[in-house]
mmCIF file of C-alpha atoms (C1' of nucleotides) in Angstrom:
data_model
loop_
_atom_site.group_PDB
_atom_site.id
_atom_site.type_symbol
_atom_site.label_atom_id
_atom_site.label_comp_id
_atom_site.label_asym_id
_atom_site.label_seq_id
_atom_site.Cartn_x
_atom_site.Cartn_y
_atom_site.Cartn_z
ATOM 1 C CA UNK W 19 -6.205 -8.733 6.463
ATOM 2 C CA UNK W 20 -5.923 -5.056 5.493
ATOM 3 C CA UNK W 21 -3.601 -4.316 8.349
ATOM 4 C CA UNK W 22 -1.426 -7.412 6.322
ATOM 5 C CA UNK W 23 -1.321 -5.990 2.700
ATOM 6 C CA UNK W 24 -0.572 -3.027 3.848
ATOM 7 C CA UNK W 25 2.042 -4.204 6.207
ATOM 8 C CA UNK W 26 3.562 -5.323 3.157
ATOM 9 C CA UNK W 27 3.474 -3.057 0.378
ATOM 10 C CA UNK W 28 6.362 -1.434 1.358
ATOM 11 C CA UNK W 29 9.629 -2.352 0.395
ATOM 12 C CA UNK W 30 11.846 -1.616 3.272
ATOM 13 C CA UNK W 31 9.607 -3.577 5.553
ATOM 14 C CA UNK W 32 9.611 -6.172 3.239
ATOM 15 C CA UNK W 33 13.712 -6.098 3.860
ATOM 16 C CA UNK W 34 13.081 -6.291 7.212
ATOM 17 C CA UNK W 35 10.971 -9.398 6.953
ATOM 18 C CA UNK W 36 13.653 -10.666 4.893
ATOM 19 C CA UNK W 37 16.659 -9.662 7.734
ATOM 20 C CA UNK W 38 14.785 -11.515 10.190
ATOM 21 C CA UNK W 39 14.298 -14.689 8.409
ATOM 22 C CA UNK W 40 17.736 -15.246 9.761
ATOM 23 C CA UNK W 41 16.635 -15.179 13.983
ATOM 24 C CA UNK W 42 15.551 -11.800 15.452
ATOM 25 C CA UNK W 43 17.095 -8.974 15.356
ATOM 26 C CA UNK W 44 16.957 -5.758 17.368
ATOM 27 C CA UNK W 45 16.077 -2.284 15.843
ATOM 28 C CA UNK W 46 19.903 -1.347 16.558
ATOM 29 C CA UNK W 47 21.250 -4.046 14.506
ATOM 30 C CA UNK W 48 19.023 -3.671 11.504
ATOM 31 C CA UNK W 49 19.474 0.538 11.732
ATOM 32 C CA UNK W 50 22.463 0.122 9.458
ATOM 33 C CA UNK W 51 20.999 -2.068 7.021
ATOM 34 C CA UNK W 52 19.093 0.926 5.884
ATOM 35 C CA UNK W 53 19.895 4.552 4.542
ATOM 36 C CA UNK W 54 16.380 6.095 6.962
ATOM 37 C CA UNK W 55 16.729 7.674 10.560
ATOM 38 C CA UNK W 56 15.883 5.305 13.599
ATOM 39 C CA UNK W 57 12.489 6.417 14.297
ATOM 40 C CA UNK W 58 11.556 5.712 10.435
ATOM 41 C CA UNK W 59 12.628 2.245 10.927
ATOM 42 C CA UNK W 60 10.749 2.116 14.173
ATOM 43 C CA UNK W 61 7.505 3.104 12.371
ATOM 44 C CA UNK W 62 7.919 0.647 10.363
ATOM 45 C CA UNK W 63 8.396 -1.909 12.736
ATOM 46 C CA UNK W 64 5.302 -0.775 14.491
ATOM 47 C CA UNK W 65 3.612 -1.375 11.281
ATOM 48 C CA UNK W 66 5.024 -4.702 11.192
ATOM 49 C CA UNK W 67 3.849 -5.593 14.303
ATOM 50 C CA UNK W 68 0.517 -4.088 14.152
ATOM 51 C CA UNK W 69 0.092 -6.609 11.071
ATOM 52 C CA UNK W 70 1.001 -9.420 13.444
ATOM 53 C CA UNK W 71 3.876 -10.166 10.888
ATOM 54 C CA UNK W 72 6.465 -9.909 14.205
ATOM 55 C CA UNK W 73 6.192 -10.619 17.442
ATOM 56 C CA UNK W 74 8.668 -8.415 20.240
ATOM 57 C CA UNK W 75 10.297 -9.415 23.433
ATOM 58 C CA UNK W 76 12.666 -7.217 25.971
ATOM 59 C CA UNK W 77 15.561 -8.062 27.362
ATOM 60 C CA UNK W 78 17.011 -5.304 29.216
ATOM 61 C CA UNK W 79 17.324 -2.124 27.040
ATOM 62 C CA UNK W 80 16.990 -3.909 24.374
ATOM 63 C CA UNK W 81 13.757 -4.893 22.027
ATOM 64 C CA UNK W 82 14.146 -8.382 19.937
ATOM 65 C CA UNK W 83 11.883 -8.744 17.123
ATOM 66 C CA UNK W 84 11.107 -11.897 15.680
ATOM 67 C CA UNK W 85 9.315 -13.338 12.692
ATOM 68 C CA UNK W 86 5.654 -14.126 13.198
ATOM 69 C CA UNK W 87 4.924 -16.534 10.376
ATOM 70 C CA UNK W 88 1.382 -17.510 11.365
ATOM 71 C CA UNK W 89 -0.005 -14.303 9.300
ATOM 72 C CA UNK W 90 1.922 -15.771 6.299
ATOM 73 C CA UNK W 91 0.003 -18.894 6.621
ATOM 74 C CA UNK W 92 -3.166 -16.887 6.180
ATOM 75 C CA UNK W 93 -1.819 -14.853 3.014
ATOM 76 C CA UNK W 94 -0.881 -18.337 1.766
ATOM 77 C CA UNK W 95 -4.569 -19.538 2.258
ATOM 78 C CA UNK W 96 -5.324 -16.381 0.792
ATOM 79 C CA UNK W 97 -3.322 -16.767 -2.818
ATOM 80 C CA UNK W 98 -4.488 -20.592 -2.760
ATOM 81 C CA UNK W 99 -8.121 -19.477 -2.554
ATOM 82 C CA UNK W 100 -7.593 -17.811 -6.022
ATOM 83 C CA UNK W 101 -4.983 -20.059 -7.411
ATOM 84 C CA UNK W 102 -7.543 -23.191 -7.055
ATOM 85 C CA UNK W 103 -10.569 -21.346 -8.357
ATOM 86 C CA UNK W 104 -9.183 -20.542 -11.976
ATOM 87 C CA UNK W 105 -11.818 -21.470 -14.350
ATOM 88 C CA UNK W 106 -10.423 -22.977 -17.653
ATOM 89 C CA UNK W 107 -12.944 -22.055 -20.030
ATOM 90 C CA UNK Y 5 6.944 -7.585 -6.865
ATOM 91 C CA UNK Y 6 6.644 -4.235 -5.703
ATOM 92 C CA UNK Y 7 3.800 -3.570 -8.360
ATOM 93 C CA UNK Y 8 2.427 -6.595 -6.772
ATOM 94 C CA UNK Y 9 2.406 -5.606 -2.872
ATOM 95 C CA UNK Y 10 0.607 -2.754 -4.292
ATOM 96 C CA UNK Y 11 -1.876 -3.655 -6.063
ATOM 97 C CA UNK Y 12 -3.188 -5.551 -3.340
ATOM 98 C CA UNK Y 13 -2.692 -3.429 -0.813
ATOM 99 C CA UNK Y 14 -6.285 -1.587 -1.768
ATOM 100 C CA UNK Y 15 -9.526 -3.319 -0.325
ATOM 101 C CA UNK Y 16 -11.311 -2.435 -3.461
ATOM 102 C CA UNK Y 17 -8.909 -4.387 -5.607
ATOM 103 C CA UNK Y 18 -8.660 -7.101 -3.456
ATOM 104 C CA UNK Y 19 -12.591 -7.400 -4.012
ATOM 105 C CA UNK Y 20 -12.317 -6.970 -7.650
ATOM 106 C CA UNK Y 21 -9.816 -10.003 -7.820
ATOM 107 C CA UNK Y 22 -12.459 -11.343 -5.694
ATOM 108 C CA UNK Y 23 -15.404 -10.855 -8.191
ATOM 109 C CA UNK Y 24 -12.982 -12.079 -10.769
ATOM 110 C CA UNK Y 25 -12.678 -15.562 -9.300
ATOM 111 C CA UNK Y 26 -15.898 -15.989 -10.923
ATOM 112 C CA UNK Y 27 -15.052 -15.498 -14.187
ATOM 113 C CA UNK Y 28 -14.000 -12.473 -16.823
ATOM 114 C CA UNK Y 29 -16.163 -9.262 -15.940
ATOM 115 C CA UNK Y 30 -15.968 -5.787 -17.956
ATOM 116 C CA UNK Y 31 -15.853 -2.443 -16.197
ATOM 117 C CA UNK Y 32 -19.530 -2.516 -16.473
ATOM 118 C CA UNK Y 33 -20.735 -5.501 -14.911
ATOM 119 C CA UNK Y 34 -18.158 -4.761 -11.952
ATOM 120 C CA UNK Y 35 -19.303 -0.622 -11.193
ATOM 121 C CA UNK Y 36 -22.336 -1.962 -9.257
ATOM 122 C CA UNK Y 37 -20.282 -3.799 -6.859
ATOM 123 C CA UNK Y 38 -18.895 -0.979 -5.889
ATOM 124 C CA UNK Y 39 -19.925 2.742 -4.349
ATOM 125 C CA UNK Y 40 -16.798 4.772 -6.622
ATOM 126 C CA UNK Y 41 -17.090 6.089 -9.632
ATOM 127 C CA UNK Y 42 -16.224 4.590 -13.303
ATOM 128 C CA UNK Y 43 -13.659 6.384 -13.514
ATOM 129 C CA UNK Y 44 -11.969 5.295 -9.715
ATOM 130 C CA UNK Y 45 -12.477 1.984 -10.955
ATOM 131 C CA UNK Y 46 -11.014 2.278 -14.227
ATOM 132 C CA UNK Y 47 -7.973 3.137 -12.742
ATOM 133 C CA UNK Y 48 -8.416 0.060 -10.000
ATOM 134 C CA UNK Y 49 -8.035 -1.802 -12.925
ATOM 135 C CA UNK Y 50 -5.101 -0.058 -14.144
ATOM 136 C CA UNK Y 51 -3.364 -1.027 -11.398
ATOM 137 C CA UNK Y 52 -4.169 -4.330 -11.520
ATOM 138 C CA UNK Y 53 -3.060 -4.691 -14.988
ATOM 139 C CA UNK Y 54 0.487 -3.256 -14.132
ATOM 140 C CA UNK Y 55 0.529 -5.520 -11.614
ATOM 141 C CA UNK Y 56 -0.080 -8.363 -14.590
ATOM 142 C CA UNK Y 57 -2.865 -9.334 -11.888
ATOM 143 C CA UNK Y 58 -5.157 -9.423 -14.359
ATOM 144 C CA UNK Y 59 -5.140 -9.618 -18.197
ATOM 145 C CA UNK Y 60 -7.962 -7.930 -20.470
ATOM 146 C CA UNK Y 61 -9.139 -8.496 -23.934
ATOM 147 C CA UNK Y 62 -11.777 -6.696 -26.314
ATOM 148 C CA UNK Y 63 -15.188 -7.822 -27.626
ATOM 149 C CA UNK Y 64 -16.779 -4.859 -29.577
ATOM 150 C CA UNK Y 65 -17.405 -2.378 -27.450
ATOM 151 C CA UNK Y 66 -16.518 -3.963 -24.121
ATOM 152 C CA UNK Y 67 -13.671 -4.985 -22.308
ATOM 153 C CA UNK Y 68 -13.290 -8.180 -20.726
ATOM 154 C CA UNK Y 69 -10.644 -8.522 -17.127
ATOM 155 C CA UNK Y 70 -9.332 -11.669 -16.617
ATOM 156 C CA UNK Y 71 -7.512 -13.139 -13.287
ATOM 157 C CA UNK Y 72 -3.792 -13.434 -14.704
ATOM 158 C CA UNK Y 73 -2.807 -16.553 -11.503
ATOM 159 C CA UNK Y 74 0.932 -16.229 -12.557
ATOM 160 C CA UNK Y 75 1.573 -13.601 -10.262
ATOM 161 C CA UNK Y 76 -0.644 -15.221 -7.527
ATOM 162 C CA UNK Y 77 1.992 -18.056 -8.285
ATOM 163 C CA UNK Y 78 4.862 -15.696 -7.889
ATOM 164 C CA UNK Y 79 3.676 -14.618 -4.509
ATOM 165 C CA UNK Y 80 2.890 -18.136 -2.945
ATOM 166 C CA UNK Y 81 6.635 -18.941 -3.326
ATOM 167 C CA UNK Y 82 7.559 -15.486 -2.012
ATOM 168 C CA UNK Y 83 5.532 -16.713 1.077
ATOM 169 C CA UNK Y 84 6.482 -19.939 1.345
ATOM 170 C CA UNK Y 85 9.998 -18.362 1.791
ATOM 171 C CA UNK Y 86 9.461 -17.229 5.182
ATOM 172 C CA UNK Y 87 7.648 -20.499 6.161
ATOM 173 C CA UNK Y 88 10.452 -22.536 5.367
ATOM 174 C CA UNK Y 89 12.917 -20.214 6.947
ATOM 175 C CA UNK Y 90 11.459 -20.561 10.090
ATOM 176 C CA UNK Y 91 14.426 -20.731 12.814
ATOM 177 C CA UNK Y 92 12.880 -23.057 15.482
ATOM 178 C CA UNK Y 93 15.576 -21.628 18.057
ATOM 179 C "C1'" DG P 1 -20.587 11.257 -41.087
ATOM 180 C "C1'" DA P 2 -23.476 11.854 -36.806
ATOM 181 C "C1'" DC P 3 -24.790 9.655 -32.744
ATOM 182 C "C1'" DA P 4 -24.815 6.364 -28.780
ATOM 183 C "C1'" DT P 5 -22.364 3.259 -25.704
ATOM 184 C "C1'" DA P 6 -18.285 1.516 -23.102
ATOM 185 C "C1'" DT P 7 -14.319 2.794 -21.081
ATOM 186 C "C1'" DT P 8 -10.193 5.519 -20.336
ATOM 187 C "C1'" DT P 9 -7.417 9.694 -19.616
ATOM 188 C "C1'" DC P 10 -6.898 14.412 -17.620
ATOM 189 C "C1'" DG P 11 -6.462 17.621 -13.931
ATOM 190 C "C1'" DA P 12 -7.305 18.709 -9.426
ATOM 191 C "C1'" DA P 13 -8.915 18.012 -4.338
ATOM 192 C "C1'" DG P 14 -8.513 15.453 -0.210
ATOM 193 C "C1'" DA P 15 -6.592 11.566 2.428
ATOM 194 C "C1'" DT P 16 -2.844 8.591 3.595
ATOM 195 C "C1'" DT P 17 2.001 7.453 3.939
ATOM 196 C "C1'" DG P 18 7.035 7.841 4.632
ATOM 197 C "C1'" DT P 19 10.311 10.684 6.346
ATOM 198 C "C1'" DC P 20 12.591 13.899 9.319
ATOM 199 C "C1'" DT P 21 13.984 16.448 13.849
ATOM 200 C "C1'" DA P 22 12.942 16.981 18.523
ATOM 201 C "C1'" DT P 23 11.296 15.058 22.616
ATOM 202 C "C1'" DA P 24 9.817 11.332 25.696
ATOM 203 C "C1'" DT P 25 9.993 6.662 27.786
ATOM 204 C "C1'" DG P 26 12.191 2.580 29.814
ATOM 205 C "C1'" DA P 27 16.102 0.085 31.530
ATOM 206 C "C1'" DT P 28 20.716 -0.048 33.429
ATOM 207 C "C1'" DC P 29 24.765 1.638 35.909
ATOM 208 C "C1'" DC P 30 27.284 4.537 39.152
ATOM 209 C "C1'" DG J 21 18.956 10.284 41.939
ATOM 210 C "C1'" DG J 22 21.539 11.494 37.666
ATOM 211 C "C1'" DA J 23 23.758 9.969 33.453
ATOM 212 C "C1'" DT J 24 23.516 6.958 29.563
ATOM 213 C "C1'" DC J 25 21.945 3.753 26.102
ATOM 214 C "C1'" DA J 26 18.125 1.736 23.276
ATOM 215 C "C1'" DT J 27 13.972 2.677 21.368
ATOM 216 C "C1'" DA J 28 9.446 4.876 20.807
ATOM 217 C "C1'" DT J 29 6.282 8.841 20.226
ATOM 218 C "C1'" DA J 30 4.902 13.603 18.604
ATOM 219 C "C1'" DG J 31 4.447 16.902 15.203
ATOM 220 C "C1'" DA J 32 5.465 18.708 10.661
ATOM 221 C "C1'" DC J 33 6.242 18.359 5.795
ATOM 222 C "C1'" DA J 34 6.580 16.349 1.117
ATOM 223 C "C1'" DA J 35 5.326 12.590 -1.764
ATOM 224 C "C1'" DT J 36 2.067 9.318 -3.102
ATOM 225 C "C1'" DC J 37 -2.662 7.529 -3.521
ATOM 226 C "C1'" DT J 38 -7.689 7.573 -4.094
ATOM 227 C "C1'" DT J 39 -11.248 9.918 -5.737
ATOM 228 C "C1'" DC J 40 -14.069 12.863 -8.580
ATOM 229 C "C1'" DG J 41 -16.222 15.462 -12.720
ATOM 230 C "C1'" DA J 42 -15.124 16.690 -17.332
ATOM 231 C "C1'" DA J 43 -13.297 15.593 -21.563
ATOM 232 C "C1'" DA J 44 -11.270 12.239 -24.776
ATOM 233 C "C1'" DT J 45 -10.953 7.721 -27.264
ATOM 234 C "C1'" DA J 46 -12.669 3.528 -29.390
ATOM 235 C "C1'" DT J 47 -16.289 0.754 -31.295
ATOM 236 C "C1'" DG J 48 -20.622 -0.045 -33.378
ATOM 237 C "C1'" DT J 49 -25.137 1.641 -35.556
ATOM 238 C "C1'" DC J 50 -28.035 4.433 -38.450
#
DNA sequence: GACATATTTCGAAGATTGTCTATATGATCC
DNA sequence: GGATCATATAGACAATCTTCGAAATATGTC
């Protein structure tokens, strides 16, 4: 869960996240979505996928990563856990 | 939102939120909970408040935290985003 | 006003993070 | 096998974050 909140507290991996909401997306075509050098965005992608947030395939030379939205089903567990326990005193 | 991400990307403010599920809690009743010192935890909170994660009010001498669930709110439908974006190519 | 209690703010040390350039790996093509 | 393209890894540096002890602020009590 750590791995996960960290994942996200960064704002260009949050753009990422947000890129590949759209299909996946190689680390070439999301390079010039962003003003950072290559290996910066493949940090972050590591990051991303450490977190479980995307899963990677290869086809050829190239590296496809994908959304993996069964983390975000635990951070929504997560928020509910607090949203249902509010105590209206 | 970037406030937010950051707040809760710390363990020991996650657990805070945590105790504060519960119920209000000053700085007091929350230091034994944890192995930092007042003043670590002061700023915990600081962050937390920023984040509008969680609201405070004064009694006397003490100060009472709050859970503030807007936010929580905020961050379900930032979730629920990606769920319902979910390209089942 | 002097003192005690609850909590925050200050200033600095150490750890972690984001970024870069340079180099390495993996796959394809000739 | 050598050249090339796509991407990752290594190592260094600056910025940010967490933490602490010391000092400051705010409130209440005598």
């Amino acid at each position: 869960m750590n791995h996960l909140f960290k994942a996200l507290s960064d704002p260009t991996r949050r753009r990422i996240l947000d890129l590949l909401k759209d299909g996946e997306m190689t680390p070439g075509d999301l390079y010039p979505h962003f003003d950072i050098s290559k290996p910066s965005l493949s940090h972050h992608l590591s990051l991303l996928k450490q977190a479980e947030l995307v899963v990677v395939r290869r086809d050829g030379k190239q590296l496809f990563y994908r959304l993996n939205t069964t983390v975000l089903q635990d951070l929504m567990s997560w928020t509910l856990d607090f949203l249902s326990s509010e105590d209206p005193t």
